[in-house]
GROMACS .gro file of N, CA and C in nm:
model
  543
    1MET      N    1   0.090  -0.126  -0.010
    1MET     CA    2   0.005   0.067  -0.011
    1MET      C    3   0.102   0.129   0.013
    2ALA      N    4   0.044   0.205   0.018
    2ALA     CA    5   0.112   0.332   0.105
    2ALA      C    6   0.230   0.356   0.109
    3ASP      N    7   0.356   0.413   0.089
    3ASP     CA    8   0.492   0.401   0.069
    3ASP      C    9   0.498   0.443   0.225
    4ALA      N   10   0.586   0.432   0.350
    4ALA     CA   11   0.601   0.497   0.420
    4ALA      C   12   0.613   0.620   0.455
    5GLY      N   13   0.662   0.743   0.356
    5GLY     CA   14   0.635   0.811   0.401
    5GLY      C   15   0.547   0.865   0.312
    6THR      N   16   0.396   0.816   0.245
    6THR     CA   17   0.309   0.863   0.223
    6THR      C   18   0.170   0.932   0.300
    7THR      N   19   0.120   1.037   0.339
    7THR     CA   20   0.005   1.068   0.412
    7THR      C   21  -0.097   1.078   0.285
    8ILE      N   22  -0.199   0.998   0.319
    8ILE     CA   23  -0.286   0.916   0.341
    8ILE      C   24  -0.369   1.040   0.377
    9ASP      N   25  -0.477   1.099   0.256
    9ASP     CA   26  -0.554   1.188   0.232
    9ASP      C   27  -0.515   1.321   0.363
   10PRO      N   28  -0.393   1.430   0.279
   10PRO     CA   29  -0.336   1.500   0.349
   10PRO      C   30  -0.479   1.573   0.399
   11HIS      N   31  -0.555   1.645   0.353
   11HIS     CA   32  -0.629   1.756   0.333
   11HIS      C   33  -0.767   1.688   0.383
   12GLY      N   34  -0.764   1.584   0.485
   12GLY     CA   35  -0.885   1.544   0.555
   12GLY      C   36  -0.971   1.523   0.508
   13ILE      N   37  -1.024   1.515   0.406
   13ILE     CA   38  -1.137   1.437   0.301
   13ILE      C   39  -1.255   1.368   0.320
   14VAL      N   40  -1.149   1.227   0.372
   14VAL     CA   41  -1.245   1.163   0.443
   14VAL      C   42  -1.209   1.117   0.584
   15ARG      N   43  -1.289   1.077   0.652
   15ARG     CA   44  -1.380   1.087   0.783
   15ARG      C   45  -1.236   0.958   0.854
   16PRO      N   46  -1.133   0.969   0.910
   16PRO     CA   47  -1.030   0.877   0.958
   16PRO      C   48  -1.095   0.779   0.935
   17ASP      N   49  -1.215   0.715   1.010
   17ASP     CA   50  -1.217   0.594   1.040
   17ASP      C   51  -1.286   0.447   0.956
   18LEU      N   52  -1.361   0.580   0.830
   18LEU     CA   53  -1.430   0.483   0.701
   18LEU      C   54  -1.254   0.418   0.636
   19ILE      N   55  -1.158   0.544   0.637
   19ILE     CA   56  -1.021   0.483   0.606
   19ILE      C   57  -0.935   0.388   0.688
   20GLU      N   58  -0.975   0.354   0.760
   20GLU     CA   59  -0.915   0.260   0.893
   20GLU      C   60  -0.971   0.118   0.839
   21ARG      N   61  -1.116   0.136   0.843
   21ARG     CA   62  -1.226   0.021   0.889
   21ARG      C   63  -1.219  -0.042   0.686
   22ALA      N   64  -1.193   0.087   0.616
   22ALA     CA   65  -1.168  -0.004   0.448
   22ALA      C   66  -1.071  -0.088   0.424
   23ARG      N   67  -0.931   0.029   0.526
   23ARG     CA   68  -0.774  -0.073   0.469
   23ARG      C   69  -0.801  -0.201   0.562
   24ALA      N   70  -0.862  -0.221   0.624
   24ALA     CA   71  -0.908  -0.355   0.784
   24ALA      C   72  -0.964  -0.471   0.642
   25ALA      N   73  -1.078  -0.375   0.579
   25ALA     CA   74  -1.121  -0.488   0.527
   25ALA      C   75  -1.035  -0.549   0.394
   26MET      N   76  -0.947  -0.442   0.321
   26MET     CA   77  -0.867  -0.502   0.242
   26MET      C   78  -0.755  -0.574   0.323
   27ASP      N   79  -0.765  -0.605   0.387
   27ASP     CA   80  -0.680  -0.718   0.467
   27ASP      C   81  -0.715  -0.834   0.451
   28VAL      N   82  -0.838  -0.800   0.517
   28VAL     CA   83  -0.958  -0.947   0.502
   28VAL      C   84  -0.963  -1.010   0.404
   29HIS      N   85  -1.034  -0.926   0.309
   29HIS     CA   86  -1.042  -0.991   0.130
   29HIS      C   87  -0.903  -1.011   0.104
   30GLY      N   88  -0.848  -0.934   0.116
   30GLY     CA   89  -0.658  -0.948  -0.017
   30GLY      C   90  -0.670  -1.040  -0.119
   31HIS      N   91  -0.748  -1.144  -0.094
   31HIS     CA   92  -0.735  -1.293  -0.190
   31HIS      C   93  -0.830  -1.230  -0.297
   32LYS      N   94  -0.933  -1.137  -0.254
   32LYS     CA   95  -1.012  -1.150  -0.364
   32LYS      C   96  -0.969  -0.927  -0.413
   33ILE      N   97  -0.920  -0.883  -0.319
   33ILE     CA   98  -0.842  -0.696  -0.356
   33ILE      C   99  -0.693  -0.792  -0.407
   34SER      N  100  -0.726  -0.746  -0.520
   34SER     CA  101  -0.540  -0.828  -0.607
   34SER      C  102  -0.517  -0.657  -0.641
   35LYS      N  103  -0.597  -0.576  -0.694
   35LYS     CA  104  -0.487  -0.441  -0.644
   35LYS      C  105  -0.492  -0.344  -0.550
   36ARG      N  106  -0.401  -0.279  -0.542
   36ARG     CA  107  -0.397  -0.197  -0.371
   36ARG      C  108  -0.351  -0.090  -0.397
   37ASP      N  109  -0.336  -0.041  -0.535
   37ASP     CA  110  -0.308   0.112  -0.568
   37ASP      C  111  -0.381   0.220  -0.514
   38ARG      N  112  -0.526   0.193  -0.525
   38ARG     CA  113  -0.649   0.244  -0.551
   38ARG      C  114  -0.734   0.187  -0.405
   39MET      N  115  -0.808   0.273  -0.392
   39MET     CA  116  -0.977   0.199  -0.290
   39MET      C  117  -1.105   0.293  -0.273
   40TYR      N  118  -1.221   0.213  -0.331
   40TYR     CA  119  -1.305   0.315  -0.301
   40TYR      C  120  -1.438   0.367  -0.228
   41LEU      N  121  -1.428   0.416  -0.124
   41LEU     CA  122  -1.495   0.430   0.003
   41LEU      C  123  -1.645   0.527  -0.108
   42VAL      N  124  -1.727   0.454  -0.004
   42VAL     CA  125  -1.860   0.510   0.013
   42VAL      C  126  -1.909   0.572   0.144
   43ASP      N  127  -1.929   0.696   0.192
   43ASP     CA  128  -1.965   0.772   0.326
   43ASP      C  129  -2.120   0.786   0.360
   44PHE      N  130  -2.176   0.692   0.358
   44PHE     CA  131  -2.353   0.688   0.381
   44PHE      C  132  -2.383   0.733   0.529
   45GLN      N  133  -2.331   0.857   0.591
   45GLN     CA  134  -2.352   0.952   0.668
   45GLN      C  135  -2.329   1.056   0.625
   46LYS      N  136  -2.356   1.101   0.499
   46LYS     CA  137  -2.362   1.235   0.445
   46LYS      C  138  -2.450   1.223   0.359
   47PHE      N  139  -2.509   1.346   0.342
   47PHE     CA  140  -2.603   1.376   0.249
   47PHE      C  141  -2.572   1.331   0.148
   48SER      N  142  -2.706   1.295   0.007
   48SER     CA  143  -2.685   1.239  -0.074
   48SER      C  144  -2.595   1.388  -0.189
   49GLY      N  145  -2.628   1.532  -0.138
   49GLY     CA  146  -2.595   1.618  -0.254
   49GLY      C  147  -2.483   1.655  -0.232
   50GLU      N  148  -2.395   1.607  -0.096
   50GLU     CA  149  -2.238   1.614  -0.139
   50GLU      C  150  -2.142   1.483  -0.174
   51ASP      N  151  -2.038   1.573  -0.184
   51ASP     CA  152  -1.967   1.431  -0.221
   51ASP      C  153  -1.870   1.326  -0.098
   52ARG      N  154  -1.984   1.221  -0.161
   52ARG     CA  155  -1.935   1.104  -0.075
   52ARG      C  156  -1.877   1.023  -0.091
   53LEU      N  157  -1.800   0.952  -0.211
   53LEU     CA  158  -1.766   0.828  -0.290
   53LEU      C  159  -1.637   0.913  -0.288
   54TYR      N  160  -1.564   0.823  -0.197
   54TYR     CA  161  -1.366   0.892  -0.302
   54TYR      C  162  -1.305   0.801  -0.300
   55GLU      N  163  -1.273   0.824  -0.416
   55GLU     CA  164  -1.167   0.706  -0.501
   55GLU      C  165  -1.010   0.771  -0.379
   56VAL      N  166  -0.922   0.680  -0.359
   56VAL     CA  167  -0.822   0.687  -0.279
   56VAL      C  168  -0.718   0.669  -0.298
   57ASP      N  169  -0.609   0.730  -0.307
   57ASP     CA  170  -0.510   0.677  -0.393
   57ASP      C  171  -0.365   0.602  -0.259
   58LEU      N  172  -0.342   0.521  -0.270
   58LEU     CA  173  -0.273   0.426  -0.158
   58LEU      C  174  -0.131   0.490  -0.172
   59GLU      N  175  -0.091   0.526  -0.293
   59GLU     CA  176   0.050   0.535  -0.361
   59GLU      C  177   0.061   0.651  -0.370
   60GLY      N  178   0.045   0.790  -0.396
   60GLY     CA  179   0.060   0.901  -0.367
   60GLY      C  180  -0.050   0.978  -0.299
   61GLY      N  181  -0.153   0.965  -0.180
   61GLY     CA  182  -0.249   0.962  -0.084
   61GLY      C  183  -0.352   1.047  -0.110
   62TRP      N  184  -0.348   1.112  -0.253
   62TRP     CA  185  -0.441   1.229  -0.291
   62TRP      C  186  -0.551   1.133  -0.300
   63VAL      N  187  -0.682   1.249  -0.288
   63VAL     CA  188  -0.826   1.167  -0.243
   63VAL      C  189  -0.922   1.232  -0.390
   64THR      N  190  -1.057   1.206  -0.492
   64THR     CA  191  -1.082   1.269  -0.558
   64THR      C  192  -1.175   1.248  -0.498
   65ALA      N  193  -1.254   1.340  -0.436
   65ALA     CA  194  -1.399   1.305  -0.421
   65ALA      C  195  -1.569   1.301  -0.566
   66TYR      N  196  -1.609   1.221  -0.535
   66TYR     CA  197  -1.745   1.217  -0.586
   66TYR      C  198  -1.905   1.244  -0.540
   67ARG      N  199  -1.991   1.266  -0.598
   67ARG     CA  200  -2.084   1.244  -0.533
   67ARG      C  201  -2.165   1.093  -0.576
   68THR      N  202  -2.230   1.051  -0.541
   68THR     CA  203  -2.292   0.909  -0.545
   68THR      C  204  -2.435   0.894  -0.489
   69SER      N  205  -2.584   0.858  -0.499
   69SER     CA  206  -2.715   0.803  -0.471
   69SER      C  207  -2.684   0.668  -0.390
   70HIS      N  208  -2.802   0.695  -0.274
   70HIS     CA  209  -2.865   0.546  -0.263
   70HIS      C  210  -2.980   0.495  -0.276
   71GLY      N  211  -3.018   0.377  -0.209
   71GLY     CA  212  -3.125   0.298  -0.240
   71GLY      C  213  -3.226   0.382  -0.230
   72ARG      N  214  -3.367   0.399  -0.319
   72ARG     CA  215  -3.521   0.385  -0.217
   72ARG      C  216  -3.526   0.400  -0.131
   73GLY      N  217  -3.511   0.244  -0.133
   73GLY     CA  218  -3.497   0.198   0.001
   73GLY      C  219  -3.491   0.223   0.163
   74SER      N  220  -3.406   0.271   0.121
   74SER     CA  221  -3.306   0.319   0.249
   74SER      C  222  -3.325   0.432   0.286
   75ASP      N  223  -3.399   0.508   0.190
   75ASP     CA  224  -3.415   0.642   0.214
   75ASP      C  225  -3.604   0.695   0.173
   76PRO      N  226  -3.657   0.564   0.277
   76PRO     CA  227  -3.898   0.568   0.239
   76PRO      C  228  -3.886   0.774   0.225
   77ALA      N  229  -3.805   0.857   0.310
   77ALA     CA  230  -3.902   0.964   0.299
   77ALA      C  231  -3.828   1.065   0.182
   78HIS      N  232  -3.709   1.020   0.152
   78HIS     CA  233  -3.619   1.104   0.002
   78HIS      C  234  -3.574   1.150   0.081
   79SER      N  235  -3.560   1.247   0.150
   79SER     CA  236  -3.452   1.337   0.267
   79SER      C  237  -3.314   1.360   0.228
   80GLY      N  238  -3.270   1.239   0.192
   80GLY     CA  239  -3.133   1.305   0.140
   80GLY      C  240  -3.090   1.190   0.181
   81TYR      N  241  -3.143   1.138   0.302
   81TYR     CA  242  -3.003   1.048   0.351
   81TYR      C  243  -3.051   0.963   0.410
   82ALA      N  244  -2.967   0.802   0.373
   82ALA     CA  245  -2.953   0.647   0.379
   82ALA      C  246  -2.987   0.678   0.474
   83GLN      N  247  -3.093   0.546   0.584
   83GLN     CA  248  -3.126   0.542   0.657
   83GLN      C  249  -3.119   0.429   0.737
   84GLN      N  250  -3.110   0.292   0.631
   84GLN     CA  251  -3.163   0.169   0.626
   84GLN      C  252  -3.101   0.150   0.516
   85PHE      N  253  -3.014  -0.016   0.556
   85PHE     CA  254  -2.963  -0.064   0.466
   85PHE      C  255  -2.990  -0.236   0.443
   86SER      N  256  -3.021  -0.347   0.338
   86SER     CA  257  -3.024  -0.434   0.344
   86SER      C  258  -2.977  -0.485   0.233
   87ASN      N  259  -2.917  -0.659   0.196
   87ASN     CA  260  -2.890  -0.767   0.125
   87ASN      C  261  -2.962  -0.806   0.054
   88ARG      N  262  -3.141  -0.776   0.107
   88ARG     CA  263  -3.258  -0.839   0.041
   88ARG      C  264  -3.263  -0.832  -0.109
   89PRO      N  265  -3.281  -0.913  -0.159
   89PRO     CA  266  -3.330  -0.845  -0.296
   89PRO      C  267  -3.461  -0.813  -0.327
   90ASP      N  268  -3.520  -0.735  -0.406
   90ASP     CA  269  -3.584  -0.658  -0.428
   90ASP      C  270  -3.613  -0.548  -0.293
   91SER      N  271  -3.543  -0.487  -0.209
   91SER     CA  272  -3.563  -0.402  -0.093
   91SER      C  273  -3.542  -0.276  -0.137
   92HIS      N  274  -3.465  -0.277  -0.268
   92HIS     CA  275  -3.431  -0.103  -0.303
   92HIS      C  276  -3.344  -0.053  -0.252
   93MET      N  277  -3.281  -0.109  -0.123
   93MET     CA  278  -3.181  -0.002  -0.056
   93MET      C  279  -3.096  -0.077  -0.026
   94SER      N  280  -2.965   0.027  -0.034
   94SER     CA  281  -2.776   0.003  -0.057
   94SER      C  282  -2.795  -0.111   0.064
   95SER      N  283  -2.657  -0.121   0.040
   95SER     CA  284  -2.609  -0.240   0.100
   95SER      C  285  -2.478  -0.178   0.131
   96ILE      N  286  -2.437  -0.217   0.293
   96ILE     CA  287  -2.289  -0.189   0.332
   96ILE      C  288  -2.190  -0.293   0.344
   97GLY      N  289  -2.063  -0.251   0.311
   97GLY     CA  290  -1.992  -0.354   0.409
   97GLY      C  291  -1.830  -0.349   0.248
   98ALA      N  292  -1.716  -0.437   0.229
   98ALA     CA  293  -1.632  -0.420   0.110
   98ALA      C  294  -1.780  -0.506   0.007
   99TYR      N  295  -1.720  -0.465  -0.119
   99TYR     CA  296  -1.723  -0.514  -0.272
   99TYR      C  297  -1.573  -0.489  -0.322
  100ALA      N  298  -1.549  -0.606  -0.436
  100ALA     CA  299  -1.465  -0.631  -0.476
  100ALA      C  300  -1.521  -0.554  -0.625
  101THR      N  301  -1.436  -0.441  -0.705
  101THR     CA  302  -1.457  -0.461  -0.804
  101THR      C  303  -1.418  -0.501  -0.957
  102ALA      N  304  -1.555  -0.576  -1.040
  102ALA     CA  305  -1.552  -0.690  -1.112
  102ALA      C  306  -1.495  -0.623  -1.256
  103GLY      N  307  -1.470  -0.486  -1.297
  103GLY     CA  308  -1.471  -0.475  -1.410
  103GLY      C  309  -1.558  -0.313  -1.492
  104ALA      N  310  -1.530  -0.355  -1.622
  104ALA     CA  311  -1.623  -0.206  -1.640
  104ALA      C  312  -1.738  -0.329  -1.735
  105SER      N  313  -1.842  -0.322  -1.753
  105SER     CA  314  -1.907  -0.376  -1.809
  105SER      C  315  -2.039  -0.304  -1.835
  106TRP      N  316  -2.117  -0.341  -1.967
  106TRP     CA  317  -2.198  -0.279  -2.013
  106TRP      C  318  -2.381  -0.339  -2.017
  107GLY      N  319  -2.500  -0.281  -1.975
  107GLY     CA  320  -2.579  -0.315  -1.985
  107GLY      C  321  -2.702  -0.314  -2.002
  108SER      N  322  -2.844  -0.398  -2.063
  108SER     CA  323  -2.911  -0.315  -2.177
  108SER      C  324  -3.037  -0.212  -2.067
  109GLN      N  325  -2.955  -0.188  -1.935
  109GLN     CA  326  -3.089  -0.107  -1.899
  109GLN      C  327  -3.045   0.009  -1.801
  110GLN      N  328  -2.906  -0.013  -1.789
  110GLN     CA  329  -2.814   0.105  -1.719
  110GLN      C  330  -2.643   0.192  -1.834
  111GLY      N  331  -2.664   0.110  -1.922
  111GLY     CA  332  -2.578   0.147  -1.990
  111GLY      C  333  -2.435   0.139  -2.001
  112PRO      N  334  -2.307   0.163  -1.957
  112PRO     CA  335  -2.203   0.110  -1.939
  112PRO      C  336  -2.221   0.162  -1.731
  113ASN      N  337  -2.152   0.065  -1.722
  113ASN     CA  338  -2.089   0.037  -1.536
  113ASN      C  339  -2.001  -0.074  -1.506
  114VAL      N  340  -1.980  -0.012  -1.412
  114VAL     CA  341  -1.908  -0.137  -1.273
  114VAL      C  342  -1.977  -0.218  -1.281
  115LEU      N  343  -1.886  -0.368  -1.343
  115LEU     CA  344  -1.955  -0.437  -1.204
  115LEU      C  345  -1.919  -0.472  -1.067
  116LEU      N  346  -1.951  -0.543  -0.979
  116LEU     CA  347  -1.954  -0.524  -0.816
  116LEU      C  348  -1.986  -0.661  -0.776
  117ASP      N  349  -1.848  -0.736  -0.655
  117ASP     CA  350  -1.875  -0.847  -0.600
  117ASP      C  351  -1.879  -0.811  -0.506
  118GLY      N  352  -2.000  -0.897  -0.413
  118GLY     CA  353  -1.999  -0.830  -0.226
  118GLY      C  354  -1.933  -0.976  -0.157
  119LEU      N  355  -1.858  -0.873  -0.099
  119LEU     CA  356  -1.748  -0.982   0.000
  119LEU      C  357  -1.825  -1.011   0.155
  120GLU      N  358  -1.889  -0.963   0.181
  120GLU     CA  359  -1.946  -0.994   0.316
  120GLU      C  360  -2.107  -1.008   0.326
  121TYR      N  361  -2.131  -1.095   0.433
  121TYR     CA  362  -2.311  -1.087   0.436
  121TYR      C  363  -2.420  -1.008   0.407
  122SER      N  364  -2.330  -0.870   0.425
  122SER     CA  365  -2.397  -0.781   0.429
  122SER      C  366  -2.457  -0.768   0.304
  123ASN      N  367  -2.316  -0.768   0.210
  123ASN     CA  368  -2.371  -0.786   0.060
  123ASN      C  369  -2.346  -0.887  -0.053
  124ASN      N  370  -2.339  -0.961   0.003
  124ASN     CA  371  -2.308  -1.088  -0.070
  124ASN      C  372  -2.393  -1.136  -0.189
  125LEU      N  373  -2.529  -1.040  -0.186
  125LEU     CA  374  -2.590  -1.079  -0.291
  125LEU      C  375  -2.578  -0.970  -0.443
  126ALA      N  376  -2.518  -0.862  -0.460
  126ALA     CA  377  -2.453  -0.794  -0.520
  126ALA      C  378  -2.507  -0.828  -0.673
  127ARG      N  379  -2.462  -0.904  -0.669
  127ARG     CA  380  -2.476  -0.964  -0.872
  127ARG      C  381  -2.560  -1.035  -0.833
  128GLU      N  382  -2.670  -1.071  -0.789
  128GLU     CA  383  -2.766  -1.156  -0.766
  128GLU      C  384  -2.887  -1.029  -0.776
  129ARG      N  385  -2.820  -0.890  -0.693
  129ARG     CA  386  -2.961  -0.764  -0.711
  129ARG      C  387  -2.925  -0.699  -0.811
  130ALA      N  388  -2.809  -0.727  -0.897
  130ALA     CA  389  -2.762  -0.603  -0.994
  130ALA      C  390  -2.703  -0.484  -0.973
  131ILE      N  391  -2.636  -0.501  -0.835
  131ILE     CA  392  -2.589  -0.328  -0.790
  131ILE      C  393  -2.453  -0.320  -0.795
  132ILE      N  394  -2.415  -0.218  -0.907
  132ILE     CA  395  -2.361  -0.210  -1.006
  132ILE      C  396  -2.331  -0.018  -0.974
  133ILE      N  397  -2.140  -0.004  -1.036
  133ILE     CA  398  -2.158   0.143  -1.039
  133ILE      C  399  -2.215   0.203  -1.199
  134HIS      N  400  -2.321   0.273  -1.235
  134HIS     CA  401  -2.401   0.338  -1.328
  134HIS      C  402  -2.409   0.462  -1.309
  135GLY      N  403  -2.426   0.569  -1.481
  135GLY     CA  404  -2.477   0.667  -1.452
  135GLY      C  405  -2.602   0.694  -1.436
  136ALA      N  406  -2.644   0.848  -1.427
  136ALA     CA  407  -2.779   0.817  -1.416
  136ALA      C  408  -2.843   0.947  -1.398
  137ASP      N  409  -2.905   1.008  -1.440
  137ASP     CA  410  -3.007   1.097  -1.443
  137ASP      C  411  -3.020   1.182  -1.348
  138TYR      N  412  -3.024   1.093  -1.260
  138TYR     CA  413  -3.128   1.185  -1.148
  138TYR      C  414  -2.980   1.206  -1.039
  139ALA      N  415  -2.830   1.128  -1.105
  139ALA     CA  416  -2.681   1.188  -0.982
  139ALA      C  417  -2.648   1.312  -1.080
  140ASP      N  418  -2.692   1.327  -1.234
  140ASP     CA  419  -2.632   1.475  -1.236
  140ASP      C  420  -2.623   1.630  -1.187
  141PRO      N  421  -2.544   1.669  -1.155
  141PRO     CA  422  -2.512   1.822  -1.163
  141PRO      C  423  -2.667   1.903  -1.152
  142ALA      N  424  -2.720   1.868  -1.293
  142ALA     CA  425  -2.851   1.982  -1.320
  142ALA      C  426  -2.988   1.909  -1.244
  143PHE      N  427  -2.947   1.795  -1.187
  143PHE     CA  428  -3.075   1.731  -1.140
  143PHE      C  429  -3.091   1.722  -0.950
  144LEU      N  430  -2.964   1.787  -0.921
  144LEU     CA  431  -2.865   1.826  -0.761
  144LEU      C  432  -2.895   2.003  -0.785
  145ALA      N  433  -2.890   2.037  -0.908
  145ALA     CA  434  -2.910   2.181  -0.842
  145ALA      C  435  -3.114   2.234  -0.877
  146ARG      N  436  -3.159   2.130  -0.941
  146ARG     CA  437  -3.306   2.158  -0.924
  146ARG      C  438  -3.326   2.130  -0.776
  147GLN      N  439  -3.331   1.996  -0.749
  147GLN     CA  440  -3.428   1.908  -0.631
  147GLN      C  441  -3.358   1.939  -0.492
  148GLY      N  442  -3.193   1.997  -0.490
  148GLY     CA  443  -3.127   2.016  -0.362
  148GLY      C  444  -3.076   1.859  -0.308
  149LYS      N  445  -3.067   1.755  -0.360
  149LYS     CA  446  -3.067   1.672  -0.354
  149LYS      C  447  -3.065   1.530  -0.498
  150LEU      N  448  -2.967   1.413  -0.462
  150LEU     CA  449  -3.008   1.367  -0.545
  150LEU      C  450  -3.101   1.246  -0.575
  151GLY      N  451  -3.157   1.162  -0.664
  151GLY     CA  452  -3.217   1.075  -0.652
  151GLY      C  453  -3.191   0.998  -0.694
  152ARG      N  454  -3.291   0.840  -0.599
  152ARG     CA  455  -3.297   0.748  -0.582
  152ARG      C  456  -3.267   0.649  -0.653
  153SER      N  457  -3.163   0.508  -0.615
  153SER     CA  458  -3.109   0.408  -0.696
  153SER      C  459  -3.185   0.251  -0.690
  154TYR      N  460  -3.176   0.200  -0.720
  154TYR     CA  461  -3.287   0.042  -0.632
  154TYR      C  462  -3.126  -0.039  -0.570
  155GLY      N  463  -3.019   0.047  -0.537
  155GLY     CA  464  -2.941   0.001  -0.454
  155GLY      C  465  -2.806  -0.017  -0.496
  156CYS      N  466  -2.849   0.113  -0.622
  156CYS     CA  467  -2.677   0.100  -0.675
  156CYS      C  468  -2.595   0.143  -0.631
  157PHE      N  469  -2.500   0.244  -0.697
  157PHE     CA  470  -2.392   0.337  -0.672
  157PHE      C  471  -2.385   0.427  -0.819
  158SER      N  472  -2.511   0.497  -0.818
  158SER     CA  473  -2.548   0.495  -0.941
  158SER      C  474  -2.492   0.690  -0.915
  159VAL      N  475  -2.351   0.756  -1.040
  159VAL     CA  476  -2.297   0.849  -1.033
  159VAL      C  477  -2.360   0.968  -1.175
  160SER      N  478  -2.337   1.087  -1.163
  160SER     CA  479  -2.290   1.163  -1.249
  160SER      C  480  -2.274   1.068  -1.364
  161HIS      N  481  -2.310   1.079  -1.512
  161HIS     CA  482  -2.276   1.052  -1.639
  161HIS      C  483  -2.170   1.081  -1.669
  162ALA      N  484  -2.085   1.214  -1.668
  162ALA     CA  485  -1.976   1.243  -1.671
  162ALA      C  486  -1.866   1.226  -1.541
  163ASP      N  487  -1.910   1.160  -1.441
  163ASP     CA  488  -1.825   1.074  -1.305
  163ASP      C  489  -1.811   0.927  -1.381
  164LEU      N  490  -1.904   0.952  -1.434
  164LEU     CA  491  -1.886   0.731  -1.445
  164LEU      C  492  -1.733   0.680  -1.524
  165VAL      N  493  -1.731   0.796  -1.628
  165VAL     CA  494  -1.614   0.773  -1.775
  165VAL      C  495  -1.476   0.739  -1.630
  166PRO      N  496  -1.449   0.834  -1.611
  166PRO     CA  497  -1.322   0.748  -1.513
  166PRO      C  498  -1.272   0.702  -1.435
  167LEU      N  499  -1.457   0.702  -1.335
  167LEU     CA  500  -1.435   0.602  -1.284
  167LEU      C  501  -1.440   0.443  -1.342
  168ARG      N  502  -1.473   0.442  -1.427
  168ARG     CA  503  -1.495   0.335  -1.523
  168ARG      C  504  -1.366   0.281  -1.589
  169GLU      N  505  -1.332   0.357  -1.533
  169GLU     CA  506  -1.173   0.364  -1.638
  169GLU      C  507  -1.030   0.362  -1.555
  170ARG      N  508  -1.066   0.374  -1.449
  170ARG     CA  509  -0.973   0.373  -1.315
  170ARG      C  510  -1.035   0.250  -1.226
  171MET      N  511  -1.165   0.263  -1.196
  171MET     CA  512  -1.206   0.093  -1.109
  171MET      C  513  -1.106   0.018  -1.141
  172GLY      N  514  -1.123  -0.034  -1.303
  172GLY     CA  515  -1.154  -0.185  -1.334
  172GLY      C  516  -1.120  -0.359  -1.239
  173GLU      N  517  -1.089  -0.386  -1.253
  173GLU     CA  518  -1.087  -0.545  -1.183
  173GLU      C  519  -0.987  -0.563  -1.038
  174GLY      N  520  -1.050  -0.579  -0.897
  174GLY     CA  521  -0.958  -0.619  -0.835
  174GLY      C  522  -0.895  -0.536  -0.731
  175ARG      N  523  -1.008  -0.389  -0.748
  175ARG     CA  524  -1.007  -0.298  -0.618
  175ARG      C  525  -1.133  -0.293  -0.553
  176LEU      N  526  -1.083  -0.266  -0.428
  176LEU     CA  527  -1.178  -0.254  -0.327
  176LEU      C  528  -1.292  -0.120  -0.310
  177LEU      N  529  -1.386  -0.180  -0.319
  177LEU     CA  530  -1.495  -0.026  -0.246
  177LEU      C  531  -1.577  -0.090  -0.116
  178PHE      N  532  -1.557   0.033  -0.050
  178PHE     CA  533  -1.605  -0.021   0.069
  178PHE      C  534  -1.691   0.097   0.141
  179ALA      N  535  -1.814   0.057   0.161
  179ALA     CA  536  -1.940   0.179   0.185
  179ALA      C  537  -1.957   0.121   0.339
  180MET      N  538  -1.968   0.201   0.430
  180MET     CA  539  -2.032   0.206   0.573
  180MET      C  540  -2.086   0.373   0.593
  181THR      N  541  -2.163   0.349   0.736
  181THR     CA  542  -2.257   0.469   0.765
  181THR      C  543  -2.173   0.527   0.842
   0.00000   0.00000   0.00000
C-alpha cells in the first residue's frame, strides 16, 4: 500500500474511521482484492447532495471526491440521507461493507457500468441484485441543482454520467469499494 513517507488524505477529506475500516477490509479480503494502488470509499452518513464517494490513491495519498446516490428503500421519505440498509433482493436498499470491483461492463438498462462483487454477508447478493456503479440522470449536477439532493437508485451506486467515465476507466477489476454509515 502507501509508502512509509506517504500520508493518505493529507487534507482530511475522508473520515479517518472510514479509511481505517476500509484498510482492515482490504486485509481481510486480500484474496479478492488483487490491486492495492487505489481504493474506493462511500460515506453513507453524508447527505446525497454532498461528495461521499472517494477514490483514494494509496501510493500518492491524494483523494478525489464524487457524489453517489443511495437506494430508495434506504431513504423512503427521500430526505437525502440513507437510513436503513439491506442485502435482500427487491428491497431497493443500499448495502454496506466490502466489495471487489469486477470490471467495466455494459447493461441493456443502465448502459456502461462497473460490476461489483459483494464480499460480506451484508452485500454478498450484489450480483444477484444487480448492484453496480452506473451513470444516472438523477445523479447529474442539473438534477441536484433542481432538487437540492440526488435521486435514489434501486440500491446501486449511481453517479453522474460525467463522473462515470473516469471511474469506469480507473476502477477496473480487483479493487476495494467499501461503503459504511
